[in-house]
XYZ file of N, CA and C in Angstrom:
75
model
N 99.831 101.653 151.983
C 98.591 102.266 151.445
C 97.381 101.795 152.251
N 97.321 100.507 152.504
C 96.166 99.963 153.257
C 96.086 100.652 154.614
N 97.223 100.807 155.241
C 97.222 101.428 156.574
C 96.660 102.851 156.499
N 97.135 103.594 155.526
C 96.664 104.993 155.383
C 95.151 105.029 155.170
N 94.679 104.156 154.332
C 93.220 104.131 154.037
C 92.438 103.810 155.317
N 92.916 102.846 156.057
C 92.211 102.435 157.290
C 92.164 103.619 158.254
N 93.282 104.289 158.417
C 93.324 105.426 159.354
C 92.326 106.488 158.891
N 92.336 106.802 157.608
C 91.407 107.817 157.092
C 89.965 107.390 157.331
N 89.669 106.150 157.076
C 88.280 105.666 157.247
C 87.847 105.819 158.704
N 88.697 105.422 159.601
C 88.347 105.503 161.033
C 88.104 106.955 161.418
N 89.014 107.825 161.026
C 88.864 109.252 161.375
C 87.581 109.800 160.744
N 87.359 109.466 159.504
C 86.149 109.973 158.832
C 84.899 109.455 159.531
N 84.880 108.188 159.815
C 83.699 107.592 160.459
C 83.439 108.274 161.793
N 84.476 108.461 162.574
C 84.294 109.089 163.900
C 83.774 110.520 163.718
N 84.387 111.267 162.849
C 83.940 112.653 162.627
C 82.489 112.677 162.158
N 82.179 111.801 161.225
C 80.808 111.760 160.673
C 79.806 111.479 161.791
N 80.105 110.509 162.608
C 79.175 110.144 163.703
C 78.977 111.336 164.639
N 80.052 111.956 165.041
C 79.956 113.101 165.959
C 79.110 114.205 165.320
N 79.417 114.534 164.088
C 78.665 115.602 163.402
C 77.198 115.202 163.270
N 76.937 113.973 162.936
C 75.551 113.502 162.742
C 74.788 113.637 164.062
N 75.412 113.180 165.130
C 74.741 113.251 166.448
C 74.437 114.712 166.774
N 75.415 115.568 166.596
C 75.208 116.989 166.886
C 74.053 117.538 166.062
N 74.033 117.266 164.786
C 72.963 117.792 163.914
C 71.620 117.199 164.314
N 71.633 115.901 164.611
C 70.356 115.234 164.973
C 69.803 115.847 166.264
N 70.684 115.996 167.261
C 70.233 116.522 168.565
C 69.737 117.950 168.360
């Protein structure tokens, strides 16, 4: 379970950052 959560968090964080940068720019 911990592993799954970590993977999801990393993917979410990366996606969020990319989307945020795109929207900000």
